[in-house]
GROMACS .gro file of C-alpha atoms in nm:
model
  228
    1UNK     CA    1   0.433   5.073   9.322
    2UNK     CA    2   0.421   4.959   9.683
    3UNK     CA    3   0.694   5.083   9.916
    4UNK     CA    4   0.823   4.732   9.998
    5UNK     CA    5   0.862   4.660   9.625
    6UNK     CA    6   1.049   4.985   9.564
    7UNK     CA    7   1.276   4.915   9.862
    8UNK     CA    8   1.350   4.565   9.735
    9UNK     CA    9   1.448   4.705   9.392
   10UNK     CA   10   1.672   4.969   9.551
   11UNK     CA   11   1.845   4.702   9.756
   12UNK     CA   12   1.895   4.487   9.448
   13UNK     CA   13   2.050   4.772   9.249
   14UNK     CA   14   2.265   4.880   9.547
   15UNK     CA   15   2.384   4.525   9.597
   16UNK     CA   16   2.483   4.498   9.231
   17UNK     CA   17   2.671   4.829   9.246
   18UNK     CA   18   2.857   4.724   9.562
   19UNK     CA   19   2.947   4.391   9.408
   20UNK     CA   20   3.070   4.559   9.090
   21UNK     CA   21   3.275   4.811   9.288
   22UNK     CA   22   3.435   4.535   9.490
   23UNK     CA   23   3.503   4.335   9.175
   24UNK     CA   24   3.658   4.640   9.006
   25UNK     CA   25   3.873   4.710   9.311
   26UNK     CA   26   4.000   4.352   9.316
   27UNK     CA   27   4.070   4.364   8.943
   28UNK     CA   28   4.263   4.690   8.985
   29UNK     CA   29   4.465   4.542   9.270
   30UNK     CA   30   4.561   4.235   9.068
   31UNK     CA   31   4.651   4.443   8.763
   32UNK     CA   32   4.872   4.665   8.979
   33UNK     CA   33   5.046   4.366   9.137
   34UNK     CA   34   5.095   4.196   8.800
   35UNK     CA   35   5.242   4.514   8.653
   36UNK     CA   36   5.466   4.564   8.956
   37UNK     CA   37   5.595   4.206   8.947
   38UNK     CA   38   5.679   4.231   8.576
   39UNK     CA   39   5.845   4.572   8.615
   40UNK     CA   40   6.046   4.480   8.924
   41UNK     CA   41   6.156   4.149   8.771
   42UNK     CA   42   6.280   4.309   8.450
   43UNK     CA   43   6.410   4.644   8.575
   44UNK     CA   44   6.452   4.630   8.952
   45UNK     CA   45   6.296   4.844   9.221
   46UNK     CA   46   6.372   5.178   9.057
   47UNK     CA   47   6.064   5.173   8.835
   48UNK     CA   48   5.853   5.479   8.929
   49UNK     CA   49   5.513   5.421   9.086
   50UNK     CA   50   5.345   5.628   8.814
   51UNK     CA   51   5.499   5.402   8.549
   52UNK     CA   52   5.360   5.097   8.727
   53UNK     CA   53   5.018   5.262   8.736
   54UNK     CA   54   5.043   5.332   8.362
   55UNK     CA   55   5.135   4.971   8.285
   56UNK     CA   56   4.852   4.848   8.505
   57UNK     CA   57   4.602   5.071   8.322
   58UNK     CA   58   4.497   5.258   8.636
   59UNK     CA   59   4.538   5.614   8.753
   60UNK     CA   60   4.807   5.710   9.005
   61UNK     CA   61   4.537   5.788   9.260
   62UNK     CA   62   4.405   5.432   9.235
   63UNK     CA   63   4.756   5.292   9.279
   64UNK     CA   64   4.832   5.506   9.584
   65UNK     CA   65   4.493   5.428   9.734
   66UNK     CA   66   4.574   5.056   9.720
   67UNK     CA   67   4.947   5.087   9.796
   68UNK     CA   68   5.044   5.421   9.954
   69UNK     CA   69   5.419   5.343   9.932
   70UNK     CA   70   5.648   5.145   9.706
   71UNK     CA   71   5.754   4.951  10.017
   72UNK     CA   72   5.400   4.821  10.061
   73UNK     CA   73   5.368   4.739   9.691
   74UNK     CA   74   5.699   4.552   9.672
   75UNK     CA   75   5.630   4.360   9.992
   76UNK     CA   76   5.299   4.239   9.854
   77UNK     CA   77   5.444   4.168   9.510
   78UNK     CA   78   5.724   3.951   9.649
   79UNK     CA   79   5.520   3.734   9.885
   80UNK     CA   80   5.544   3.434   9.651
   81UNK     CA   81   5.921   3.470   9.616
   82UNK     CA   82   5.971   3.494   9.990
   83UNK     CA   83   5.767   3.181  10.042
   84UNK     CA   84   5.970   3.011   9.768
   85UNK     CA   85   6.289   3.102   9.958
   86UNK     CA   86   6.147   2.948  10.273
   87UNK     CA   87   6.056   2.628  10.089
   88UNK     CA   88   6.405   2.606   9.935
   89UNK     CA   89   6.580   2.620  10.272
   90UNK     CA   90   6.326   2.393  10.439
   91UNK     CA   91   6.390   2.128  10.173
   92UNK     CA   92   6.765   2.182  10.216
   93UNK     CA   93   6.734   2.123  10.591
   94UNK     CA   94   6.528   1.809  10.528
   95UNK     CA   95   6.799   1.657  10.306
   96UNK     CA   96   6.980   1.379  10.497
   97UNK     CA   97   7.304   1.492  10.333
   98UNK     CA   98   7.368   1.847  10.463
   99UNK     CA   99   7.626   1.924  10.193
  100UNK     CA  100   7.389   1.823   9.917
  101UNK     CA  101   7.113   2.026  10.084
  102UNK     CA  102   7.347   2.326  10.113
  103UNK     CA  103   7.446   2.305   9.745
  104UNK     CA  104   7.083   2.283   9.636
  105UNK     CA  105   6.999   2.591   9.843
  106UNK     CA  106   7.277   2.789   9.674
  107UNK     CA  107   7.176   2.674   9.326
  108UNK     CA  108   6.802   2.728   9.365
  109UNK     CA  109   6.834   3.059   9.552
  110UNK     CA  110   7.066   3.203   9.288
  111UNK     CA  111   6.824   3.100   9.016
  112UNK     CA  112   6.525   3.244   9.201
  113UNK     CA  113   6.703   3.577   9.238
  114UNK     CA  114   6.826   3.571   8.877
  115UNK     CA  115   6.469   3.546   8.753
  116UNK     CA  116   6.365   3.860   8.942
  117UNK     CA  117   6.600   4.159   8.951
  118UNK     CA  118   6.391   4.345   9.206
  119UNK     CA  119   6.365   4.059   9.451
  120UNK     CA  120   6.735   4.063   9.538
  121UNK     CA  121   6.720   4.432   9.631
  122UNK     CA  122   6.411   4.370   9.842
  123UNK     CA  123   6.574   4.068  10.007
  124UNK     CA  124   6.878   4.281  10.087
  125UNK     CA  125   6.654   4.501  10.299
  126UNK     CA  126   6.580   4.782  10.059
  127UNK     CA  127   6.263   4.816  10.270
  128UNK     CA  128   6.371   4.742  10.630
  129UNK     CA  129   6.041   4.867  10.775
  130UNK     CA  130   5.839   4.596  10.601
  131UNK     CA  131   5.807   4.381  10.912
  132UNK     CA  132   5.646   4.075  10.754
  133UNK     CA  133   5.912   4.072  10.484
  134UNK     CA  134   6.191   4.117  10.741
  135UNK     CA  135   6.062   3.829  10.952
  136UNK     CA  136   6.052   3.595  10.653
  137UNK     CA  137   6.400   3.703  10.544
  138UNK     CA  138   6.538   3.645  10.893
  139UNK     CA  139   6.377   3.301  10.908
  140UNK     CA  140   6.539   3.210  10.574
  141UNK     CA  141   6.883   3.329  10.679
  142UNK     CA  142   6.862   3.149  11.013
  143UNK     CA  143   6.771   2.828  10.832
  144UNK     CA  144   7.069   2.866  10.597
  145UNK     CA  145   7.295   2.925  10.899
  146UNK     CA  146   7.176   2.601  11.057
  147UNK     CA  147   7.228   2.411  10.732
  148UNK     CA  148   7.579   2.556  10.701
  149UNK     CA  149   7.655   2.444  11.058
  150UNK     CA  150   7.552   2.087  10.970
  151UNK     CA  151   7.755   2.089  10.647
  152UNK     CA  152   8.061   2.207  10.841
  153UNK     CA  153   8.012   1.938  11.104
  154UNK     CA  154   7.999   1.679  10.824
  155UNK     CA  155   8.333   1.807  10.698
  156UNK     CA  156   8.212   1.921  10.355
  157UNK     CA  157   8.173   2.298  10.395
  158UNK     CA  158   8.489   2.499  10.453
  159UNK     CA  159   8.511   2.598  10.822
  160UNK     CA  160   8.562   2.970  10.755
  161UNK     CA  161   8.231   3.010  10.567
  162UNK     CA  162   8.008   3.273  10.725
  163UNK     CA  163   7.654   3.376  10.642
  164UNK     CA  164   7.777   3.704  10.495
  165UNK     CA  165   7.938   3.494  10.221
  166UNK     CA  166   7.591   3.397  10.104
  167UNK     CA  167   7.495   3.765  10.092
  168UNK     CA  168   7.809   3.832   9.888
  169UNK     CA  169   7.711   3.556   9.643
  170UNK     CA  170   7.360   3.698   9.604
  171UNK     CA  171   7.495   4.048   9.544
  172UNK     CA  172   7.735   3.918   9.278
  173UNK     CA  173   7.462   3.701   9.127
  174UNK     CA  174   7.241   4.008   9.097
  175UNK     CA  175   7.509   4.178   8.890
  176UNK     CA  176   7.490   3.915   8.615
  177UNK     CA  177   7.364   4.070   8.294
  178UNK     CA  178   7.260   3.890   7.980
  179UNK     CA  179   7.079   3.955   7.654
  180UNK     CA  180   6.780   3.745   7.762
  181UNK     CA  181   6.621   3.607   8.080
  182UNK     CA  182   6.721   3.255   7.972
  183UNK     CA  183   7.081   3.367   7.928
  184UNK     CA  184   7.077   3.528   8.271
  185UNK     CA  185   6.952   3.206   8.433
  186UNK     CA  186   7.214   2.998   8.249
  187UNK     CA  187   7.490   3.234   8.366
  188UNK     CA  188   7.363   3.226   8.724
  189UNK     CA  189   7.372   2.846   8.725
  190UNK     CA  190   7.737   2.848   8.620
  191UNK     CA  191   7.813   3.114   8.879
  192UNK     CA  192   7.643   2.907   9.152
  193UNK     CA  193   7.852   2.604   9.054
  194UNK     CA  194   8.171   2.812   9.082
  195UNK     CA  195   8.063   2.946   9.423
  196UNK     CA  196   7.988   2.594   9.549
  197UNK     CA  197   8.336   2.478   9.446
  198UNK     CA  198   8.482   2.768   9.643
  199UNK     CA  199   8.274   2.674   9.949
  200UNK     CA  200   8.378   2.307   9.948
  201UNK     CA  201   8.611   2.207  10.230
  202UNK     CA  202   8.961   2.123  10.108
  203UNK     CA  203   9.288   2.069  10.294
  204UNK     CA  204   9.461   2.271  10.023
  205UNK     CA  205   9.228   2.572  10.050
  206UNK     CA  206   9.394   2.898  10.146
  207UNK     CA  207   9.241   3.089  10.438
  208UNK     CA  208   8.994   3.359  10.339
  209UNK     CA  209   9.043   3.727  10.424
  210UNK     CA  210   8.839   3.851  10.723
  211UNK     CA  211   8.463   3.857  10.659
  212UNK     CA  212   8.295   4.194  10.612
  213UNK     CA  213   7.934   4.268  10.704
  214UNK     CA  214   7.780   4.309  10.361
  215UNK     CA  215   7.440   4.455  10.447
  216UNK     CA  216   7.432   4.629  10.787
  217UNK     CA  217   7.057   4.693  10.767
  218UNK     CA  218   6.979   4.322  10.759
  219UNK     CA  219   6.878   4.174  11.091
  220UNK     CA  220   7.081   3.857  11.140
  221UNK     CA  221   7.105   3.737  11.501
  222UNK     CA  222   7.471   3.728  11.598
  223UNK     CA  223   7.455   3.372  11.735
  224UNK     CA  224   7.370   3.240  11.387
  225UNK     CA  225   7.688   3.373  11.225
  226UNK     CA  226   8.007   3.176  11.271
  227UNK     CA  227   8.280   3.439  11.251
  228UNK     CA  228   8.640   3.321  11.252
   0.00000   0.00000   0.00000
């Protein structure tokens, strides 16, 4: 066999092996992310990495090679949810009625968090060193602060609302337990409706106690929080 022919065959085989390896690596990555999303959604962020590897059908070494820390894995797994949060507040800001937009943000955000138990913990800065995640979270909170300012100016949102009240709602919403995911979502919708009634401006509303910073690790620029 001529040398050029042999070389061509070697290149063909090598190319196939490289393609297969890349394909396998991508498949492993997607299986890991799918397993992580399902585990975090159902059980929160406390699921061990080795358990995620087992559910994904890969070895722990493969998992750690792709995602050396749980922080990196969770950040990647929650990209879609973070983008969904951004879209929710962007649509709220685009609503010509700021109170309606504010209510929709509360309703949809509570439901998004109710569908994924791990996402609330991640949103609350369980992984403060995940810079991309932190930037998206800060953008979302700043947008909610602007929407709240508009709703107050329109006279519909109680004047003593502060952004920490939203964090308090999300923390309480995360504590809702139910026998099924559908039951959890139904309960969160009722809870959101109750929270919205409490946020509505009313001349008969009693003043709230002083606001407490709910999550010190979260980076919320001070000028975005209206403290009374």
